[in-house]
Short mmCIF file of C-alpha atoms and ligand atoms in Angstrom, two decimals:
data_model
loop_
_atom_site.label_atom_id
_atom_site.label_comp_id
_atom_site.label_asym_id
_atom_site.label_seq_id
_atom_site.Cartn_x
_atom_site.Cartn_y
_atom_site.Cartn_z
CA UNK A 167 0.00 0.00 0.00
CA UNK A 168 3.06 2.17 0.10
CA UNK A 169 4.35 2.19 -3.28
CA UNK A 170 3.91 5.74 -4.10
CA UNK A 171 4.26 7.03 -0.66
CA UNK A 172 5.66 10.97 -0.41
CA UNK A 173 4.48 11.56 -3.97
CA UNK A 174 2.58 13.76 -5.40
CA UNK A 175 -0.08 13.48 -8.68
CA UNK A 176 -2.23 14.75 -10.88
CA UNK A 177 -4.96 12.94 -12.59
CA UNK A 178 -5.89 15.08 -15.87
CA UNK A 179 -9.97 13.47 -16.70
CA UNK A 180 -11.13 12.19 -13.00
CA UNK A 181 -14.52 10.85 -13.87
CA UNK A 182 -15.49 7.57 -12.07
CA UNK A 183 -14.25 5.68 -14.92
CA UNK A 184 -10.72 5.17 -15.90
CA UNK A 185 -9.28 8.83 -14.57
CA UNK A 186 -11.14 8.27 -11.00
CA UNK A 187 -9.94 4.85 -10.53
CA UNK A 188 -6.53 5.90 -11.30
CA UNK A 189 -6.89 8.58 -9.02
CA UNK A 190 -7.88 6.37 -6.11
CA UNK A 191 -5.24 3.86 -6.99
CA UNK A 192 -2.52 5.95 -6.89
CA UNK A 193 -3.70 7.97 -3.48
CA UNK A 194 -4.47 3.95 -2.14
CA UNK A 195 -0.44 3.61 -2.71
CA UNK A 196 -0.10 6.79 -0.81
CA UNK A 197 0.34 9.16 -3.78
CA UNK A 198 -1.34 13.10 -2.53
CA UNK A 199 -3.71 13.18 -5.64
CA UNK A 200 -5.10 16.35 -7.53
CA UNK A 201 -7.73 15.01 -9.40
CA UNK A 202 -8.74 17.54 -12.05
CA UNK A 203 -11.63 17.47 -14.43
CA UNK A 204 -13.62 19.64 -16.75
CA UNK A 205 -16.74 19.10 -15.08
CA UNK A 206 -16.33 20.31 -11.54
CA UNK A 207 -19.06 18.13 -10.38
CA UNK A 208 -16.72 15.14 -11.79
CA UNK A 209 -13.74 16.22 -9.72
CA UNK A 210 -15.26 17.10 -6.52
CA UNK A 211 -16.55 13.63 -6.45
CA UNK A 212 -13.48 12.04 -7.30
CA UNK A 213 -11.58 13.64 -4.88
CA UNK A 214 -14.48 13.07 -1.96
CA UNK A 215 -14.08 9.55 -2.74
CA UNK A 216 -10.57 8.87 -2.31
CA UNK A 217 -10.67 11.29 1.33
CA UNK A 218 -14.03 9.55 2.56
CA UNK A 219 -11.63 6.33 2.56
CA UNK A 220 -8.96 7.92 4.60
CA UNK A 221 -6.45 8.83 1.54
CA UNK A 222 -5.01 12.55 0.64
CA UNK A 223 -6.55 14.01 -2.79
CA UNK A 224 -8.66 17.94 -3.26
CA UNK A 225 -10.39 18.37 -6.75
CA UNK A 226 -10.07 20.74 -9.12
CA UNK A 227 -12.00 22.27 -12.69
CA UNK A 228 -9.92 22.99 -15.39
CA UNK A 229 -10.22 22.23 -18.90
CA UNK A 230 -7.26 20.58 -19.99
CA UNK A 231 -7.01 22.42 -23.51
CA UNK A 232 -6.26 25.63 -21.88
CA UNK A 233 -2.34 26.59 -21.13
CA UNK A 234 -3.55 28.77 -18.25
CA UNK A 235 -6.00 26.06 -16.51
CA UNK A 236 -3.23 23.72 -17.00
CA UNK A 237 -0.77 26.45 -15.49
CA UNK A 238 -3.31 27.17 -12.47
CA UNK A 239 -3.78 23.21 -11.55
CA UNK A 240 0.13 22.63 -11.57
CA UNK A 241 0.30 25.45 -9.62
CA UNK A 242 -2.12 24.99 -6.98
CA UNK A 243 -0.83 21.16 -6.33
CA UNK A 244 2.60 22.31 -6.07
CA UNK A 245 1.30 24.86 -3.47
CA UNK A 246 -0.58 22.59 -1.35
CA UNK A 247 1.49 20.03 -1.35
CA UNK A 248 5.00 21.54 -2.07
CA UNK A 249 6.28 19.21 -5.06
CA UNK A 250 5.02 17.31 -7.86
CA UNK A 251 5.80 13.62 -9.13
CA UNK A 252 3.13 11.91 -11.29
CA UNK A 253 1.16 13.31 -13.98
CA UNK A 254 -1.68 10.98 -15.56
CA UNK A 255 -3.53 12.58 -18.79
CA UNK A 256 -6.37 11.07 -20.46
CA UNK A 257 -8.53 14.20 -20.95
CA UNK A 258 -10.55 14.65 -23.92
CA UNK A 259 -13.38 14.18 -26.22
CA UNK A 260 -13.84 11.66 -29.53
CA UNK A 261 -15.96 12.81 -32.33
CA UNK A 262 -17.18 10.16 -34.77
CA UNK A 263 -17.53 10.44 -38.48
CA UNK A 264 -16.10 9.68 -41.96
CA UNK A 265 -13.54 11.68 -43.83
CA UNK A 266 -16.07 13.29 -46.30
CA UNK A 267 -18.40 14.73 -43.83
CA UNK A 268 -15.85 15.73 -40.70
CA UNK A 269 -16.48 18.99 -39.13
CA UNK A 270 -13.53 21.52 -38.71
CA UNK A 271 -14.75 22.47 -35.44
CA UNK A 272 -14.70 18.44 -34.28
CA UNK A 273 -11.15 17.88 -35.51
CA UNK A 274 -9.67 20.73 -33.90
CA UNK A 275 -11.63 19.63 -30.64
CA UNK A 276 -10.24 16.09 -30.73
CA UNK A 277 -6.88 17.39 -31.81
CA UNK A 278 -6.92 20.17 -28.58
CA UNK A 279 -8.30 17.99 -25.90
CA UNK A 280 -6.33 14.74 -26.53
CA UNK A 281 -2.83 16.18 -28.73
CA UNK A 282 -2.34 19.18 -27.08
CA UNK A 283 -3.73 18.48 -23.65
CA UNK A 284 -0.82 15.95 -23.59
CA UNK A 285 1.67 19.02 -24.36
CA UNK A 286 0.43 21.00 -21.83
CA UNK A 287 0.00 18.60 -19.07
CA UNK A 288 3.56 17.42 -20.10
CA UNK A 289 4.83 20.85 -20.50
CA UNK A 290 3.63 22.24 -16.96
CA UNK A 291 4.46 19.09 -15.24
CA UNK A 292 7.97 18.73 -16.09
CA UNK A 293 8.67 22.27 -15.43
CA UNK A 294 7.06 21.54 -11.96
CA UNK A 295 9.49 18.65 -11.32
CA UNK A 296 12.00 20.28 -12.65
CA UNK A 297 11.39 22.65 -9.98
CA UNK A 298 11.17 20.66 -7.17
CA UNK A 299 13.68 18.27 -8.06
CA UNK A 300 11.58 15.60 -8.59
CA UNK A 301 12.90 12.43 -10.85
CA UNK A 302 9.10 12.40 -12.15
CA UNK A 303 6.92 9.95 -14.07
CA UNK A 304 4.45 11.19 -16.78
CA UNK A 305 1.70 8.60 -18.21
CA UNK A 306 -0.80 9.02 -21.16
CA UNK A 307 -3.70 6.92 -21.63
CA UNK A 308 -3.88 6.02 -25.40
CA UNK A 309 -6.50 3.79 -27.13
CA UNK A 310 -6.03 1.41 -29.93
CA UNK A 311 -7.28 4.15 -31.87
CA UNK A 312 -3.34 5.72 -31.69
CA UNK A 313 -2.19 1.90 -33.80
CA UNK A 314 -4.78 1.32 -35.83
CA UNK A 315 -7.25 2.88 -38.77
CA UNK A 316 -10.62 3.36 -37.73
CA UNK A 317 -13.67 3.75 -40.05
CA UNK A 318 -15.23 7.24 -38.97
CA UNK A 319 -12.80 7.52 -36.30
CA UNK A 320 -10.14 9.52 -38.15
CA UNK A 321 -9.87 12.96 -35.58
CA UNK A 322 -9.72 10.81 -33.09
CA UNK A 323 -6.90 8.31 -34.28
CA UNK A 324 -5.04 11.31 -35.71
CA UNK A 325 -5.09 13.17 -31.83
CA UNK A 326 -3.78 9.84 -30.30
CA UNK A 327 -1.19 8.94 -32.58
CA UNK A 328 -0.14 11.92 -32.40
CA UNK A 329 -0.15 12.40 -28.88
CA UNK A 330 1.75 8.78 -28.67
CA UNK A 331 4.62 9.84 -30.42
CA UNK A 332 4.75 13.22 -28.72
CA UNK A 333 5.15 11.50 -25.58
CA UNK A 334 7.70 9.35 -27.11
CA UNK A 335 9.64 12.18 -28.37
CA UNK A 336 8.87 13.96 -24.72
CA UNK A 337 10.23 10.57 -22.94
CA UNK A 338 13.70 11.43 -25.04
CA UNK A 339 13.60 15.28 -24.23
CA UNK A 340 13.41 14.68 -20.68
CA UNK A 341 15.32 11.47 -20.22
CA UNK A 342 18.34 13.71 -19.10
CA UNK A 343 16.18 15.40 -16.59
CA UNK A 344 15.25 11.85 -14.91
CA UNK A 345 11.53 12.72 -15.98
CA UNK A 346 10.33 9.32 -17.66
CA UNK A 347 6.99 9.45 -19.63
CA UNK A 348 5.25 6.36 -20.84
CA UNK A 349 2.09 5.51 -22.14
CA UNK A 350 -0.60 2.85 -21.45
CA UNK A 351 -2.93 1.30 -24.22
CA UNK A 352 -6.47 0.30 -23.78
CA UNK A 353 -9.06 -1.17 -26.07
CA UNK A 354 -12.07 -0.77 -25.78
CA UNK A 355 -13.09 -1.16 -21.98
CA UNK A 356 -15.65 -3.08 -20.41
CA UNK A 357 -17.79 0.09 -18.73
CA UNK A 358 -18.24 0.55 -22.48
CA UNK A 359 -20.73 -2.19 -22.05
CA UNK A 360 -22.98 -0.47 -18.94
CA UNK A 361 -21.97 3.66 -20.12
CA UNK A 362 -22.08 4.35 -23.79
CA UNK A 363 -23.65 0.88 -25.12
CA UNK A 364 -25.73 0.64 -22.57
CA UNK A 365 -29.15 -0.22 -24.30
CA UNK A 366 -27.67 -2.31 -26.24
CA UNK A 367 -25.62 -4.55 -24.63
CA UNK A 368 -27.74 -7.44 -24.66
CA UNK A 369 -28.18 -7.24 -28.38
CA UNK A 370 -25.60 -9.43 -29.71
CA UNK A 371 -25.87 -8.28 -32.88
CA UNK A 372 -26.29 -4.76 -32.43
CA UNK A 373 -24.75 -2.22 -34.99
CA UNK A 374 -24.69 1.45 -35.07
CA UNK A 375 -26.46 1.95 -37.89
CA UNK A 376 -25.25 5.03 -38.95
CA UNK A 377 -21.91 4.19 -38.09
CA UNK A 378 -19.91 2.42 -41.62
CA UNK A 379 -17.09 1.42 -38.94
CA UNK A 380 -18.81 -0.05 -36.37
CA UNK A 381 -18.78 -3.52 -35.11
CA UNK A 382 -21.58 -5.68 -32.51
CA UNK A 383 -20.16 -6.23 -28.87
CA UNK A 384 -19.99 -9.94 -30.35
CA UNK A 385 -17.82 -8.88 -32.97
CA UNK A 386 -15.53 -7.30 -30.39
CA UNK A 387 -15.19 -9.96 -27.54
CA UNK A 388 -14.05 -12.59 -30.62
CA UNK A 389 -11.24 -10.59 -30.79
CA UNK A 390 -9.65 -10.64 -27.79
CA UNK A 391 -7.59 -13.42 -26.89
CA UNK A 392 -7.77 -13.46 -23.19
CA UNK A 393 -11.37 -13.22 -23.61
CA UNK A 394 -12.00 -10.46 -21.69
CA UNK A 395 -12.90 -6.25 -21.60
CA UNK A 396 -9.94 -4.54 -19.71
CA UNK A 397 -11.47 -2.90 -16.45
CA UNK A 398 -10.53 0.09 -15.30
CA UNK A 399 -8.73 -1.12 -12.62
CA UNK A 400 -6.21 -3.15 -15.01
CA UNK A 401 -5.60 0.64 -16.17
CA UNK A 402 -4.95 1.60 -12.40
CA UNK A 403 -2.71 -0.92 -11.91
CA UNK A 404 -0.60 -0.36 -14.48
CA UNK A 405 -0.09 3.41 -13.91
CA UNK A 406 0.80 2.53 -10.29
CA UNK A 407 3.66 0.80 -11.82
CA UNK A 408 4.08 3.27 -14.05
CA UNK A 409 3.99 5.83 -11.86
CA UNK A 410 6.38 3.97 -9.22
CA UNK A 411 9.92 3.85 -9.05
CA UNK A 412 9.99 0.05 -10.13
CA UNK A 413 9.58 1.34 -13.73
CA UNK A 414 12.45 3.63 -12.99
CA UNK A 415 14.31 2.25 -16.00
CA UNK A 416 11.29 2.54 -18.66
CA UNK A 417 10.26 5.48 -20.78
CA UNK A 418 9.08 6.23 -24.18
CA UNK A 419 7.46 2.65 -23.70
CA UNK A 420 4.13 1.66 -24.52
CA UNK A 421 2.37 -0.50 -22.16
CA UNK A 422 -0.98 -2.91 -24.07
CA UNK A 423 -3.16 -3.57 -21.58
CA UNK A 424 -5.79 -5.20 -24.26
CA UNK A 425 -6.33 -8.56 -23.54
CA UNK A 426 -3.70 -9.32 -26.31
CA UNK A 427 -6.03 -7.70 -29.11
CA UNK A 428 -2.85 -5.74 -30.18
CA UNK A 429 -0.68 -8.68 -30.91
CA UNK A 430 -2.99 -11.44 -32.55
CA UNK A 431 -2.34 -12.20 -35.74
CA UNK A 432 -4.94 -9.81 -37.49
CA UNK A 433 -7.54 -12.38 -38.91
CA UNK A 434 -7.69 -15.08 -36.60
CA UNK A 435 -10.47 -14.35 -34.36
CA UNK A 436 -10.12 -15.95 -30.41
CA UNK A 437 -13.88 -16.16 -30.31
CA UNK A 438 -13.86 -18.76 -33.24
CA UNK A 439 -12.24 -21.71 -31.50
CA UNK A 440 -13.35 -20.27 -27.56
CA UNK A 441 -17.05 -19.17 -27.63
CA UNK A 442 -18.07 -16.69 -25.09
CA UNK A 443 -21.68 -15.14 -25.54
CA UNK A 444 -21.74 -11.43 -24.95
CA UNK A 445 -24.72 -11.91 -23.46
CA UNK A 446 -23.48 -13.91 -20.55
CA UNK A 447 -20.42 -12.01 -20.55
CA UNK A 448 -22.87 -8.96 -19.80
CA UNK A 449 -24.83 -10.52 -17.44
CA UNK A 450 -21.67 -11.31 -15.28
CA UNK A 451 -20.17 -7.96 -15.34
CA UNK A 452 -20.14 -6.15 -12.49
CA UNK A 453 -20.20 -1.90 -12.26
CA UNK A 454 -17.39 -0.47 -10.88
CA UNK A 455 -17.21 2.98 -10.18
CA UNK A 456 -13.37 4.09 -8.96
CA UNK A 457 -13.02 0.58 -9.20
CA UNK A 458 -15.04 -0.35 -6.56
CA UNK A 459 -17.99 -2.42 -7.61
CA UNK A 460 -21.82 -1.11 -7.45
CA UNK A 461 -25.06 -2.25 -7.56
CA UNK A 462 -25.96 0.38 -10.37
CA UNK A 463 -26.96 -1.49 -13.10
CA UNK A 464 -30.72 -0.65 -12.43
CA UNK A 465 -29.65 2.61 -12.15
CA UNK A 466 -28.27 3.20 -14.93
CA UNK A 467 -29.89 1.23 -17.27
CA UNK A 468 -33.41 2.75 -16.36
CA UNK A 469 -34.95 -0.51 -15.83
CA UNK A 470 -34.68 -3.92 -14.17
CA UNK A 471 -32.16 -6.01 -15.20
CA UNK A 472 -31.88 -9.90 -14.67
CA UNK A 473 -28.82 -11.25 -13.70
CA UNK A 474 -29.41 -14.52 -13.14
N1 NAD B 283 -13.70 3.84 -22.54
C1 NAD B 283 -13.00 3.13 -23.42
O1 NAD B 283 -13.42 2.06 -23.91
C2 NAD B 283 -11.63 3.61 -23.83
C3 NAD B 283 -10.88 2.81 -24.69
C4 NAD B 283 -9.62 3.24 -25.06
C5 NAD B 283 -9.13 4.44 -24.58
N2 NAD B 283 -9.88 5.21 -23.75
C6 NAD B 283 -9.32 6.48 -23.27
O2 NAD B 283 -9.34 6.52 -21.86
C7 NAD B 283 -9.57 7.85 -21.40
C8 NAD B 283 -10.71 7.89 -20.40
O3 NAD B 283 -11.78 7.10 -20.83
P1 NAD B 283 -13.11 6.91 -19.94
O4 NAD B 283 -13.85 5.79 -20.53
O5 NAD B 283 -12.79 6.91 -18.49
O6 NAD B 283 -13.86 8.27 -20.35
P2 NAD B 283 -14.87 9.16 -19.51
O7 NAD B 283 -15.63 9.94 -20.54
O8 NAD B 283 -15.62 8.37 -18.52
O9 NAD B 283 -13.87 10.15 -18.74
C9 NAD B 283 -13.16 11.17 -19.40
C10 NAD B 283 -13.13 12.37 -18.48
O10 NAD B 283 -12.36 13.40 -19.11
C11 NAD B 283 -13.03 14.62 -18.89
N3 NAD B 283 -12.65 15.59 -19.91
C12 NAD B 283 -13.04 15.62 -21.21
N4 NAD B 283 -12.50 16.69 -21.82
C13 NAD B 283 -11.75 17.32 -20.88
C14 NAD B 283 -10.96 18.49 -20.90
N5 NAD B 283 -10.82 19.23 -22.02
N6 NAD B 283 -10.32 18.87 -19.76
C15 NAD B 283 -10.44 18.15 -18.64
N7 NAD B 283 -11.20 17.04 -18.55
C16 NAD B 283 -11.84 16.62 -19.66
C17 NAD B 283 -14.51 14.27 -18.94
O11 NAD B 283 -15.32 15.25 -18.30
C18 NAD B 283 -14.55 12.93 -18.23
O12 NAD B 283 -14.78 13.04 -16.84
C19 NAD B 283 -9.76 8.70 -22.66
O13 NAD B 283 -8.52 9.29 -23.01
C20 NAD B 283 -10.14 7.67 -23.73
O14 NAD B 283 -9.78 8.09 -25.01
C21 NAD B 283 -11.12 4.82 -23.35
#
């Protein structure tokens, strides 16, 4: 439980998701945690979380786009709690749609919140290390949308591949500074299944319809080798590491934490040869929120829901 003690972090995107269960991971390992969001609602809660179970965190707004917000956060954590040694970014927002019909406005958004949030979470929290003499670690969450094509997903694979070899190129700009920064790749996770697909997810062979590159939840488990959605809490864990100094000699790495999806062989498909029914993979899931499990799936579905 001591693995980050006498650190200091900042979680950039704290909602009760991936950001928020980093968050209380890395205050759990005794990390003092700023958890900032956009939404201040979003990083009030995070932050009464992790102190209503005994750990050190406050919350801040700030929209991670913004030099001066970034500026103001960094500044505000170094003031409170006089140094700064993690830095976890995974702020922004995807916007779907095909090459023909993409919107200015919704590339430059995708661009600013994931490319350049990186930067300027990067940027301020270096120069806050720097300052404080801190041998820091800096972690991006990615996607598989930084690797990979994706129909109608263009702005958004653009902002993370770009923002993955940023933090490459960051990793060897600071690497004399003892500042490592690393990165941490998800597929698609499985609170995908109760927050954006939620009325579907007992359709097996649900499509988006408008959507050209699109898949069914079916489609998606058959691809993964270990048979499994990564949970936010596989994230967690691996940006404690990351965050730790038992990763002191990594940086400019990429860590998959995708059930394998990343290094099949592209067209053999897991599901083929070892069945698993979405369905019952559904069923079985349980909610986490900060990755603690809930009993919200009534909740949050709007109706009953039989778990048998
Ligand atoms: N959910 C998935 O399946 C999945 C898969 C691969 C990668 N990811 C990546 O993981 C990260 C988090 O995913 P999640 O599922 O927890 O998402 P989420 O939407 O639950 O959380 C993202 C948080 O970021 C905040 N945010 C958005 N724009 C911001 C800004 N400009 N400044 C500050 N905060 C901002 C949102 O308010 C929200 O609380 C994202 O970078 C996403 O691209 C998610």
């Amino acid at each position: 439980m001591d693995r980050l003690k006498n650190k200091v972090a900042i979680v950039f995107g704290a909602g009760p998701n991936i950001g928020g269960t980093i968050a209380h991971f890395l205050a759990r390992e005794g990390a003092r945690v700023c958890v900032t969001d956009v939404k201040e609602e979003a990083a009030a809660a995070a932050a009464d979380f992790i102190r209503e179970r005994g750990w050190e965190a406050f919350g801040m707004a700030g929209d991670a786009r913004r030099d001066e917000d970034v500026g103001r956060i960094v500044a505000a954590t170094v003031e409170r709690y006089g140094r700064l040694d993690i830095v976890v970014n995974m702020a922004g927002r995807v916007h779907w749609d095909d090459v023909l019909n993409m919107k200015r406005d919704d590339w430059d958004d995708s661009v600013a919140s994931f490319a350049t949030a990186g930067l300027l979470a990067t940027q301020h929290g270096a120069r806050a290390m720097l300052a404080c003499g801190a041998r820091g670690s800096i972690i991006h969450v990615m996607s598989t949308a930084a690797h990979f094509g994706e129909a109608d997903g263009a702005s958004y694979c653009a902002a993370k591949a770009g923002l993955l070899n940023f933090a490459r190129s960051a990793a060897m700009d600071l690497a004399h500074h003892g500042i490592r920064v690393n990165t941490i790749t998800p597929c698609s996770m499985e609170h995908q299944l109760w927050t954006t697909m939620r009325d579907e997810m007992f359709d097996p062979n649900w499509v988006q319809p408008e959507r050209r590159g699109f898949y069914s939840r079916q489609e998606y488990l058959d691809q993964l080798p270990l048979r499994r959605f990564p949970r936010a809490a596989d994230l967690a864990w691996a940006a404690v590491f990351l965050a730790s100094d038992e990763s002191s000699c990594m940086t400019g790495s990429d860590m998959a934490v995708d059930a394998g999806l990343r290094h099949k062989y592209p067209t053999w498909t897991p599901g083929k040869h070892d069945p698993l029914d979405i369905n019952d993979y559904a069923r079985a899931t349980r909610v986490t929120r900060y990755g603690e499990e809930q009993e919200l799936l009534t909740e949050l579905l709007g109706q009953p829901i039989d778990r048998s």
